[in-house]
Coordinates of C-alpha atoms in Angstrom, one line a residue:
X1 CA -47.3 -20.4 -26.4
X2 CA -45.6 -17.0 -27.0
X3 CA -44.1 -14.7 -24.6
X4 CA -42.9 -11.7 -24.8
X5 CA -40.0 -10.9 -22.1
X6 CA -38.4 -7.9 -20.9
X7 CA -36.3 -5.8 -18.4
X8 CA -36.0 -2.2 -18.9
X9 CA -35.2 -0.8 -15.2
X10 CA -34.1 2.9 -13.7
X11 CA -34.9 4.3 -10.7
X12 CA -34.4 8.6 -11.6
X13 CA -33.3 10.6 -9.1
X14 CA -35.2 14.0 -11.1
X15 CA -32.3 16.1 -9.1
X16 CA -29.6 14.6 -10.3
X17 CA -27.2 16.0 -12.6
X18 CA -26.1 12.8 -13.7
X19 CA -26.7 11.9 -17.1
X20 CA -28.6 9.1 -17.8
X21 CA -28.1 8.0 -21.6
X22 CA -28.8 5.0 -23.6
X23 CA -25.3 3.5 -22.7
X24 CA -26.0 3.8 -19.1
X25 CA -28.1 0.7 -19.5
X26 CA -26.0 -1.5 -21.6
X27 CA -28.8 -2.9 -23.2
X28 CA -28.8 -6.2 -24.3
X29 CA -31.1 -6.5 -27.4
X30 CA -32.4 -9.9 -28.7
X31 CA -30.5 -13.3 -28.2
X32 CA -28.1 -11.3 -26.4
X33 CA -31.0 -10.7 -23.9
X34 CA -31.9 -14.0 -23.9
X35 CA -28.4 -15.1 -22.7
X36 CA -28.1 -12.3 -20.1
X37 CA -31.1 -12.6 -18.4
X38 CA -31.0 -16.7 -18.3
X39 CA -30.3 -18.1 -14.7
X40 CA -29.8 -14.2 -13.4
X41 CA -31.2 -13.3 -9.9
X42 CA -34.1 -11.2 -11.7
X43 CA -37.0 -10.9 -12.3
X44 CA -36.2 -11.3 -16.0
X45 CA -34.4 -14.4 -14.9
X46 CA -38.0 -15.8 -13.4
X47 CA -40.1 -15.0 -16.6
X48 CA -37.5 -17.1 -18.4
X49 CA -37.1 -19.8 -16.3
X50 CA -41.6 -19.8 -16.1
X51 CA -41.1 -19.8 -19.9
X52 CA -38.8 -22.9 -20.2
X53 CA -40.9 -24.7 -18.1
X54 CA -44.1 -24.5 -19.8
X55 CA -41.5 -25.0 -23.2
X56 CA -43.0 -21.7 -24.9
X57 CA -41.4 -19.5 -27.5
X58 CA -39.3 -16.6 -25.9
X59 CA -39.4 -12.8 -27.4
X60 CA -36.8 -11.0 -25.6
X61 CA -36.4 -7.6 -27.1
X62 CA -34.4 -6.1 -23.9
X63 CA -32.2 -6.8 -21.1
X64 CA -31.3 -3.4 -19.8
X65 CA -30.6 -1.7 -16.3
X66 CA -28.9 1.6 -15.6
X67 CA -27.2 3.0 -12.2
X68 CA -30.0 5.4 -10.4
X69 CA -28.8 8.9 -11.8
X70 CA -30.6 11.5 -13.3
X71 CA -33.4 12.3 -16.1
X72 CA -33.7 9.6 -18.8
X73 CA -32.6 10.6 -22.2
X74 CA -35.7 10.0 -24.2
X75 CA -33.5 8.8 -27.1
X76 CA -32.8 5.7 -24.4
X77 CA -36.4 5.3 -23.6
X78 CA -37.8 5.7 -27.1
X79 CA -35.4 2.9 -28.3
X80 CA -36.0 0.3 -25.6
X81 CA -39.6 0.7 -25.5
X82 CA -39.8 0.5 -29.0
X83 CA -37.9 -2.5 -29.1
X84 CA -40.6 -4.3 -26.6
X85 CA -44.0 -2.5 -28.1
X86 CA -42.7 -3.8 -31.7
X87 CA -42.3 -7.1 -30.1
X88 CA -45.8 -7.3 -28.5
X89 CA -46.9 -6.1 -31.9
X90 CA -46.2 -9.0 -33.9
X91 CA -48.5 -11.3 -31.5
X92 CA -47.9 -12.6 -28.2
X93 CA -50.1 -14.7 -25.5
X94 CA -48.7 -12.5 -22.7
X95 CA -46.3 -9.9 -21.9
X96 CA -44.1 -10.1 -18.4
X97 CA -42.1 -7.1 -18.2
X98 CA -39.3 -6.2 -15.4
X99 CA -39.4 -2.8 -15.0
X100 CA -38.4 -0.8 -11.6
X101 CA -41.3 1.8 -11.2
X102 CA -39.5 4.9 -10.8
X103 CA -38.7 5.9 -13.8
X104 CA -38.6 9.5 -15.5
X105 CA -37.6 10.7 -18.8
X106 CA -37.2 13.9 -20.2
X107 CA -40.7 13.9 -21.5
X108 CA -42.3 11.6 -19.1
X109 CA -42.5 11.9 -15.7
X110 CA -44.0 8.6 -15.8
X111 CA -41.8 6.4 -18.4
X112 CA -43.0 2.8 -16.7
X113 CA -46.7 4.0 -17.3
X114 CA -46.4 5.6 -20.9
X115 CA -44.7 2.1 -22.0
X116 CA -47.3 -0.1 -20.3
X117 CA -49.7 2.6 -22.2
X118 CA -48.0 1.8 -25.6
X119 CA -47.6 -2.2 -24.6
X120 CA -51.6 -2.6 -24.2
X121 CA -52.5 -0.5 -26.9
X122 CA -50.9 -3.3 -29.3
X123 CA -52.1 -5.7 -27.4
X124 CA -55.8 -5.0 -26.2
X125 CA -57.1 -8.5 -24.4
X126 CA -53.4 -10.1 -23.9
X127 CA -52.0 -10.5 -20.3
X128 CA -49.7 -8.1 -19.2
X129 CA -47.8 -8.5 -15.9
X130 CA -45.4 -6.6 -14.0
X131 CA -42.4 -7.2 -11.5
X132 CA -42.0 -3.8 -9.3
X133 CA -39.2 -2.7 -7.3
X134 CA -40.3 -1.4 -3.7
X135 CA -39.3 1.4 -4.5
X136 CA -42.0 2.0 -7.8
X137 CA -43.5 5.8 -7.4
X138 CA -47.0 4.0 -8.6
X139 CA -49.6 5.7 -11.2
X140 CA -52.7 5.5 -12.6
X141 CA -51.2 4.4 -15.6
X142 CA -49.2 1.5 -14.7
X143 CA -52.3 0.2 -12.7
X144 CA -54.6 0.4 -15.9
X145 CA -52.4 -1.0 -18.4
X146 CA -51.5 -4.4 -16.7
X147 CA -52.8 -6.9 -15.4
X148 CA -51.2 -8.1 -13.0
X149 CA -48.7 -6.1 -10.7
X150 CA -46.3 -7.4 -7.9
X151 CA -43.6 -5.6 -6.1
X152 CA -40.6 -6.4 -3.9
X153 CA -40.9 -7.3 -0.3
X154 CA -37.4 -6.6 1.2
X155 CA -34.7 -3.7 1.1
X156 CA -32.1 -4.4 0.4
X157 CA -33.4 -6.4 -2.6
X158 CA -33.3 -9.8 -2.0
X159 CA -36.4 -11.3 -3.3
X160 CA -35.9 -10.2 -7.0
X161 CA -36.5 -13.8 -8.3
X162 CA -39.2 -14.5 -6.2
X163 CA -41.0 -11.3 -7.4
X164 CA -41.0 -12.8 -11.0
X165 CA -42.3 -15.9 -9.9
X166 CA -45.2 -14.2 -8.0
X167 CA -46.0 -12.5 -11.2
X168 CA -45.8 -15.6 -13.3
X169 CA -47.8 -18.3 -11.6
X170 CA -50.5 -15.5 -11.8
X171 CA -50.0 -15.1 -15.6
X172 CA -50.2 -18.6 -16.0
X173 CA -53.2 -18.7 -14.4
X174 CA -55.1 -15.9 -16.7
X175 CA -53.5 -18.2 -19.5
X176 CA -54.7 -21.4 -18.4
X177 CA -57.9 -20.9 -16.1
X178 CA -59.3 -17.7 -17.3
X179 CA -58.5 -15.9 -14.4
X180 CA -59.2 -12.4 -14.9
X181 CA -57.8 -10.7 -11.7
X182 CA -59.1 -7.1 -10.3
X183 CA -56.2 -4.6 -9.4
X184 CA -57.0 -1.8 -6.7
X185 CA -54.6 0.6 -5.7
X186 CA -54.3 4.1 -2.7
X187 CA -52.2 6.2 -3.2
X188 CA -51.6 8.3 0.5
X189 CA -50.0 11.7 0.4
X190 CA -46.6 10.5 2.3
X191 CA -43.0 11.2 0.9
X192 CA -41.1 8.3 3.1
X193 CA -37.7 8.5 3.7
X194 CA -35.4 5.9 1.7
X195 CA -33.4 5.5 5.4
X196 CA -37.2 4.4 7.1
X197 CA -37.6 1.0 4.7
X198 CA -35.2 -1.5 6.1
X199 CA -37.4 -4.3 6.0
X200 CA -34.0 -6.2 8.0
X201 CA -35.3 -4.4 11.1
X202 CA -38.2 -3.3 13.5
X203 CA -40.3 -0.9 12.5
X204 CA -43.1 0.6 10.2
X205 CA -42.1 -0.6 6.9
X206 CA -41.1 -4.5 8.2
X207 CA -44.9 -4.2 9.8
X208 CA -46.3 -3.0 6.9
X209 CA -44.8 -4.9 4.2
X210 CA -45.6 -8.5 7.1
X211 CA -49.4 -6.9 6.3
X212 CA -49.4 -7.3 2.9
X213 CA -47.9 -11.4 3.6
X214 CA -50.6 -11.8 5.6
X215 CA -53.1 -10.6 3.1
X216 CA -52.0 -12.5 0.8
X217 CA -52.9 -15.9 3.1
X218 CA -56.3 -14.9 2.0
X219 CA -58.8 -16.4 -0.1
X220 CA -59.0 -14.3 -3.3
X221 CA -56.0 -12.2 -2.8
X222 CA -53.3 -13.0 -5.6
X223 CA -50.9 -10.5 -4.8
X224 CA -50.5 -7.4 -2.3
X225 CA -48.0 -4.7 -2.2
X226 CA -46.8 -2.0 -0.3
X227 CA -44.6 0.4 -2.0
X228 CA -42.3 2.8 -0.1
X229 CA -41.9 4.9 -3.3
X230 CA -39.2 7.1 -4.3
X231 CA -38.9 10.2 -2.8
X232 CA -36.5 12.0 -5.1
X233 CA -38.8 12.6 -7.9
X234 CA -40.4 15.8 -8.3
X235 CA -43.4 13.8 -10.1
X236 CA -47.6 14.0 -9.4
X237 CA -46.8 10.3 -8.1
X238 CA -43.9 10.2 -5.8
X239 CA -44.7 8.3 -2.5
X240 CA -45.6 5.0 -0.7
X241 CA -48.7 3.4 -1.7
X242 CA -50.1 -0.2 -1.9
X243 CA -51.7 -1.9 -5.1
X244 CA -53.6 -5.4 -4.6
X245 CA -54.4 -7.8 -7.3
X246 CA -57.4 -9.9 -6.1
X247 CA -60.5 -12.3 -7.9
X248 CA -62.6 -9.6 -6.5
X249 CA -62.3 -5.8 -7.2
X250 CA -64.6 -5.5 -3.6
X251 CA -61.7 -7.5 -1.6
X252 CA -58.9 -6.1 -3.4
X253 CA -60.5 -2.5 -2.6
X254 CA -60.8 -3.6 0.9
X255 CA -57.4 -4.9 1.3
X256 CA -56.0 -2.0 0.0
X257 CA -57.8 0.4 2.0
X258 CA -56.9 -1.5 5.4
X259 CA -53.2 -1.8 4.6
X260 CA -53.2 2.2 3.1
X261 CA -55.0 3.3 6.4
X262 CA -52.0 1.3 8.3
X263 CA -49.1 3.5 6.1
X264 CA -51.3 6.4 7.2
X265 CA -51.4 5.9 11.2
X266 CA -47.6 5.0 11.2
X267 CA -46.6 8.4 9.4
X268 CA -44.3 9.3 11.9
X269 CA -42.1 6.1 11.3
X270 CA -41.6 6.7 8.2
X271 CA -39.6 10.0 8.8
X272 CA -36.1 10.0 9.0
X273 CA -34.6 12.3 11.5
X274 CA -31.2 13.9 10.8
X275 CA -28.4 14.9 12.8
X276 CA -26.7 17.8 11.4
X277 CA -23.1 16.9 10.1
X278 CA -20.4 18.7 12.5
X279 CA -22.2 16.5 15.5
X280 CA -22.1 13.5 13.8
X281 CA -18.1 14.0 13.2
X282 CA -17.7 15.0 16.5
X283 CA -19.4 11.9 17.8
X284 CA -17.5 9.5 15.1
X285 CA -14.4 11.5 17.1
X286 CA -15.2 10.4 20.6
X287 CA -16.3 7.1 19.3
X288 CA -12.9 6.4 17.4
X289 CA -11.2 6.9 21.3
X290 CA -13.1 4.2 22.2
X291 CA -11.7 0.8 22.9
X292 CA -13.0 -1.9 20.6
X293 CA -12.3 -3.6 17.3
X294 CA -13.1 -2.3 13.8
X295 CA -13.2 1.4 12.0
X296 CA -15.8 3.6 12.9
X297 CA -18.2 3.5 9.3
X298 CA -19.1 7.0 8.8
X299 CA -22.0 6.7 6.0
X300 CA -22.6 9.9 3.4
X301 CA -26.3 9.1 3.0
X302 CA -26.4 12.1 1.3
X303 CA -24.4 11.1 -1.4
X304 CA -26.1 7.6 -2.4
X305 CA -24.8 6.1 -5.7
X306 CA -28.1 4.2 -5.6
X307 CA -30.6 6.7 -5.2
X308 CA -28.8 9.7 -7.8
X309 CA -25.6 10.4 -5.5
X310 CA -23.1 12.4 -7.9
X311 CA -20.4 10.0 -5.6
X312 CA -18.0 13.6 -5.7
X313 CA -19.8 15.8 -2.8
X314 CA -16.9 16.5 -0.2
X315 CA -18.6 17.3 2.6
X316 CA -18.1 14.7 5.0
X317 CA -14.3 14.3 4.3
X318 CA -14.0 17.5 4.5
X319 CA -15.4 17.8 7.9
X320 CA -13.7 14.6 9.2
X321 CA -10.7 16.6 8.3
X322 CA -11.6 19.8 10.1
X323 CA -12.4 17.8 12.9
X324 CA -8.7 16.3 13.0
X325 CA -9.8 12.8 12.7
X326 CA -7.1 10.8 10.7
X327 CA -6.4 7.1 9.8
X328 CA -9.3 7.5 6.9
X329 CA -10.2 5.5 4.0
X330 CA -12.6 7.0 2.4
X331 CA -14.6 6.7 -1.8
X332 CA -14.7 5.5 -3.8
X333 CA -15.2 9.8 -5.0
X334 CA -15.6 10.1 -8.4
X335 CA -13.9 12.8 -10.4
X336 CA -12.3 11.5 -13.9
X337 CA -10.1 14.3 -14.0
X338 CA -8.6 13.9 -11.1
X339 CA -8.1 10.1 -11.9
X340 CA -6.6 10.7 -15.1
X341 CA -4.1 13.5 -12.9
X342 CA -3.2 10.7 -10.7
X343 CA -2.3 8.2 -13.2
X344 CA -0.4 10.6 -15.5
X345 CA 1.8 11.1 -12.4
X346 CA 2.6 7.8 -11.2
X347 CA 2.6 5.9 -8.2
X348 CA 5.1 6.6 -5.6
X349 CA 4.6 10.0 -6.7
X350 CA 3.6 13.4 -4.7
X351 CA 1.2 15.2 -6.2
X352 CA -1.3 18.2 -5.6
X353 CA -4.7 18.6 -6.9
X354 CA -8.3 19.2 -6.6
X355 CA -11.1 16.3 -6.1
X356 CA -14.6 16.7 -5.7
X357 CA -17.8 18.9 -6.0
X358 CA -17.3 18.4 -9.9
X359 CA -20.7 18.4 -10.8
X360 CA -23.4 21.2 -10.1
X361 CA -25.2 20.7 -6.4
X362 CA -28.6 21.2 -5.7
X363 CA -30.0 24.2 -7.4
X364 CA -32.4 24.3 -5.0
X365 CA -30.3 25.4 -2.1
X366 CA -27.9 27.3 -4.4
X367 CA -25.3 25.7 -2.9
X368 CA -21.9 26.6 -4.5
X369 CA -19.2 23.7 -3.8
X370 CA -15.2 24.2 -4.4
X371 CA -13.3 20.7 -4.9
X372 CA -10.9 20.2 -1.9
X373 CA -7.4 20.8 -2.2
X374 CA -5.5 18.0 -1.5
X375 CA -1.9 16.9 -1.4
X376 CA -0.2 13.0 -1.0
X377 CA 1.2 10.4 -2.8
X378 CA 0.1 8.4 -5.3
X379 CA -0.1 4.7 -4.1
X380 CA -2.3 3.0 -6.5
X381 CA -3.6 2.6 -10.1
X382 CA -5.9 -0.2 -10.8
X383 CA -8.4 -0.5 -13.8
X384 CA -11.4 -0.3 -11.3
X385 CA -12.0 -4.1 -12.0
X386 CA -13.6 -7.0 -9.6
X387 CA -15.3 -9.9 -8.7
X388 CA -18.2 -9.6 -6.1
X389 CA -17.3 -12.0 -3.3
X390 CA -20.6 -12.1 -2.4
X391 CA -23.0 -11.9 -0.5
X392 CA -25.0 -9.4 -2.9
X393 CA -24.3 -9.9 -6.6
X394 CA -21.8 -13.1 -5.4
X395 CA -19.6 -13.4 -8.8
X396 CA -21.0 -10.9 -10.6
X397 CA -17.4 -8.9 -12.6
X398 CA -17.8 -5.0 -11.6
X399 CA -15.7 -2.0 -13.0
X400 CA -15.5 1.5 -11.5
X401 CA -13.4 2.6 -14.2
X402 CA -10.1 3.6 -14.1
X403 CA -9.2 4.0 -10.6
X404 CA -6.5 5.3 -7.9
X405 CA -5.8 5.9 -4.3
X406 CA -4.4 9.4 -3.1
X407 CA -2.7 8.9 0.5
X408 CA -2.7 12.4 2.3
X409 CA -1.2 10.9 5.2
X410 CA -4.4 11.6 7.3
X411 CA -6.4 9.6 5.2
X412 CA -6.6 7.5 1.7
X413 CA -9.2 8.6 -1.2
X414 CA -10.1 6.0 -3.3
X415 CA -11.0 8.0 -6.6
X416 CA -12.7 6.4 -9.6
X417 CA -13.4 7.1 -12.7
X418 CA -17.6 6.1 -12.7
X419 CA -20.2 6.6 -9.7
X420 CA -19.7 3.6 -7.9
X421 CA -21.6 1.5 -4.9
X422 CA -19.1 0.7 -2.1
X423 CA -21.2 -2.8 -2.2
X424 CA -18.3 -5.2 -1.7
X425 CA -14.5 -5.7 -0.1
X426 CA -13.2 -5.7 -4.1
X427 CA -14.2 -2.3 -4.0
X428 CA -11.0 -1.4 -1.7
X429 CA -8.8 -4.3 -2.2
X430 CA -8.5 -3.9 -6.3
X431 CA -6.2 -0.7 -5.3
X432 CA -4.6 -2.1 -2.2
X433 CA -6.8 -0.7 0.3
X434 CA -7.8 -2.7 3.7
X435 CA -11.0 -1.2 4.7
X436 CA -11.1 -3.4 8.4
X437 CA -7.7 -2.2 9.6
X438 CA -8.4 2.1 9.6
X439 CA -9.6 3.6 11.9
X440 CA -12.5 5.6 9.6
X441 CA -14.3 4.1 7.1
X442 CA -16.0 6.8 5.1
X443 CA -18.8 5.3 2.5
X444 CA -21.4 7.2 -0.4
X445 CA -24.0 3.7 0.7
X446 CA -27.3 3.8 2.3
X447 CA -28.2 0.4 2.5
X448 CA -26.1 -2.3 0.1
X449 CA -23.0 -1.6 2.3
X450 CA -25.1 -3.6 5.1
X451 CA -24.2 -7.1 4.3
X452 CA -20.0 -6.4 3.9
X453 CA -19.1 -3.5 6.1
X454 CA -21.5 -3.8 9.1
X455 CA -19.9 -6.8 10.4
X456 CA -16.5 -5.2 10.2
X457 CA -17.3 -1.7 11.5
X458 CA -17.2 -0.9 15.1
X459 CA -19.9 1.8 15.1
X460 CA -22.3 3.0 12.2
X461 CA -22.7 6.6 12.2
X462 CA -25.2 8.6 9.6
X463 CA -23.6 11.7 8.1
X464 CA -25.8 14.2 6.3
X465 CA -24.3 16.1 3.2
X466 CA -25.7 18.1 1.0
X467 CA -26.1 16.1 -1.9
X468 CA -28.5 15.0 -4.4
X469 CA -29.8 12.2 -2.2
X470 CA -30.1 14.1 1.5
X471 CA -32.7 13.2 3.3
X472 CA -33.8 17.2 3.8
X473 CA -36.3 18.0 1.8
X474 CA -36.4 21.5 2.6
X475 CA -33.0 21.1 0.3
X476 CA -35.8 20.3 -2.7
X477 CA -37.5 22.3 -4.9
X478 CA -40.4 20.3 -5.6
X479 CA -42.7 21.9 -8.1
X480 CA -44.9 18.8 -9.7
X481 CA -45.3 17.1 -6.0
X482 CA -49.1 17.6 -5.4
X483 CA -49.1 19.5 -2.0
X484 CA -49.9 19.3 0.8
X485 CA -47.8 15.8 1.3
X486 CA -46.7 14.3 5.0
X487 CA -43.7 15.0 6.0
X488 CA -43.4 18.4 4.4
X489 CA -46.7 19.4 5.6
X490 CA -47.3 17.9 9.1
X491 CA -50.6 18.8 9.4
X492 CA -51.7 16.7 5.9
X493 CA -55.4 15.4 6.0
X494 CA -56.1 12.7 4.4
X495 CA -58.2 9.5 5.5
X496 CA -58.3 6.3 2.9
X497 CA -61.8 6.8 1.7
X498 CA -60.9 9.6 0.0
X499 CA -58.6 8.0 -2.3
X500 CA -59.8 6.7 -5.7
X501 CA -59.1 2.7 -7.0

């Protein structure tokens, strides 16, 4: 047997003016791939592991993830699709790819679907399946140019591996029973917020996505998945929907519909509501008077390194500041230049300099951001280099790039020199920094900060910014989004019968 294998995965924030080039991915071409993608906690890793025990032959053009930023260079795309459509080309008895479902190049507001597109044209009757994040902005496309289709189940991500082994027993299955599975797929017109999909707590999304388990208890249905889509697209296929794979287009229609017409009646849920930033500072304030144990986490979902975030919008700092809170820890903020400033300087010494609000805001709101003027002393210089200590990505060596902390005396600004998720301890302790013992904790995290800092905090309090990630849309100007769409037109219509398979 022969298998073609492959991970080509970005989730593009179309807002974003972070660029997103071929060496954002680090791609891994080849036996390189190979020995990346062995034993790792993805879906790649799965394919592989379905491949060594069935003791077939293993293509592996690509191993390849980037950061969620901004437009796809199509130089990047061209050359990792090409690398897996050449692969396919030279004959295969199925294809598994791990790709992420949002995905948006320069000339392709659907880069997931035009590959899949390319992938079966070289290979008409071979089985093509597909791992999915849950956060896949589904299409047409991707839907008729695979076979099989299967997306995440939690947020955060925790059930990577599990997602490629969904995808694989199915695969095997077309390979050794002739199983030819039907795929149906509704597509509501509802923009979700990112903040509304914690499938860790109560609410619309856990139901939903405890729906789709229970589906998938049923004869005939082979897989079933709702995605919450990404909002921060300005594509024709931004939003939630729900695909099921099924031995029976009539059941996997069925399915579908129910579990679409569920999205549908929770709408509401599914809508984050913001507090505007001055009252959430001014509640962190009171809050950090408090008695109890811990800093008070004040998170700049608006500034999310994994949705887009430039990781250098100011605003939250710079109300914190305004507000006279102090004892801050705050970043990591990137701004190279003022990095390079810092280290050029020297620790122990006082310096003055702008950070921040480097690159252009939304042009949408034509907001026009000046870095902050800040003055302290330099107290550390670190190559931006750790180990994860787990419990997401546990061992897994990280960089931020060079990095340093600027101590204003009111608060310390971890600066670095690359976007960077505040996902682990080593973020803060590679420069010296003890983020449990301030009294504010500012963070650029949504959601992967959960497992580390919640524990530790003593309140979690959502700050909205203006960045490229804010959960306003009235921020965005959408101009592909089919309209109307729920939330940004409450009174949508739509019922589930309307919506093609």
């Amino acid at each position: 047997m022969r298998l073609v294998i492959a991970r080509m995965n970005h989730e593009t924030n179309t807002f974003s003016p972070v660029p997103t080039p071929l060496e954002a991915f680090a791609p891994r071409w080849g036996k390189d791939a190979l020995d990346a993608a062995s034993g790792s906690t993805t879906a790649m890793g799965a394919f592989l592991a379905f491949a060594q025990r069935v003791d077939a032959k293993v293509i592996t053009p690509v191993f390849a993830t980037a950061n969620p930023s901004g437009l796809v260079e199509d130089m990047a795309w061209q050359a990792m699709s090409d690398a897996i459509v050449e692969a396919v080309s030279e004959g295969c008895d199925a294809v598994l790819l791990d790709l992420h479902g949002a995905m948006v190049t320069r000339s392709h507001t659907d880069g997931e679907g035009e590959l899949l597109s390319r992938v079966r044209a070289a290979a008409p009757t071979t089985p093509i399946g597909v791992a999915l994040d849950l956060h896949t902005n589904l299409t047409r496309k991707m839907v008729e140019n695979s076979d099989v289709l299967v997306g995440f189940k939690t947020y955060p991500h925790v059930d990577m591996v599990e997602t490629g082994e969904h995808v694989a027993r199915l695969i095997e299955r077309m390979l050794e029973d002739n199983l030819r599975p039907a795929r149906a797929w509704v597509h509501p017109p509802l923009l979700a917020h990112t903040l509304m999909m914690n499938t860790n707590t109560p609410g619309a999304m856990r139901s939903a996505i405890e729906a789709a388990r229970q589906a998938e208890g049923q004869d005939g249905v082979l897989a079933a998945t709702v995605f919450g889509g990404f909002p921060l697209a300005d594509i024709p296929d931004a939003g939630m929907s729900v695909v099921v794979v099924a031995e029976d287009h009539a059941q996997a229609q069925a399915v579908a519909t129910r579990l679409s017409a569920q999205l549908w009646a929770e709408r509401e849920h599914f809508v984050y509501q913001e507090t505007d930033l001055k009252g959430s500072i001014a509640h962190a304030r009171n809050v950090g008077e408090a008695s109890g144990s811990g800093p008070v986490l004040l998170l700049d979902h608006g500034d999310n390194c994994m949705s887009g975030g430039t990781c250098d919008t100011m605003d939250v700092l710079a109300e914190a500041l305004a507000q006279g809170l102090d004892d801050i820890i705050a970043g990591p903020f990137c701004d190279p230049g003022a990095v390079n400033a810092l280290i050029e300087a020297g620790v122990g010494t006082r310096v003055s300099l702008e950070v921040g609000n480097r690159l252009p805001p939304l042009a949408a709101i034509g907001a026009q951001k000046k870095p902050l003027h800040m003055s302290g002393i330099v107290r550390a210089i670190s190559d931006g280099e750790y180990v994860v200590s787990g419990p997401t990505y546990t061992g897994m060596r990280c960089t931020m790039g060079k990095s340093a902390v600027l101590d204003t005396g009111t608060a310390k600004l971890l600066i670095s020199e690359r976007p960077h998720e505040p996902w682990d301890l080593g973020v803060y302790q590679s420069v010296g920094l003890q983020p449990a013992s301030c009294r504010f904790l500012i963070l650029k995290s949504r959601m992967y900060y959960r497992p580390v800092f919640a524990p530790l905090s003593k309140v979690i309090i959502d700050c909205a910014s203006q960045g490229v990630t804010s959960s306003d849309y009235r921020l965005f100007n959408f101009e592909r989004l089919p309209r109307p769409i729920y939330p940004i037109d409450p009174t949508t219509p739509w019922t589930p019968e309307s919506e093609p398979s």
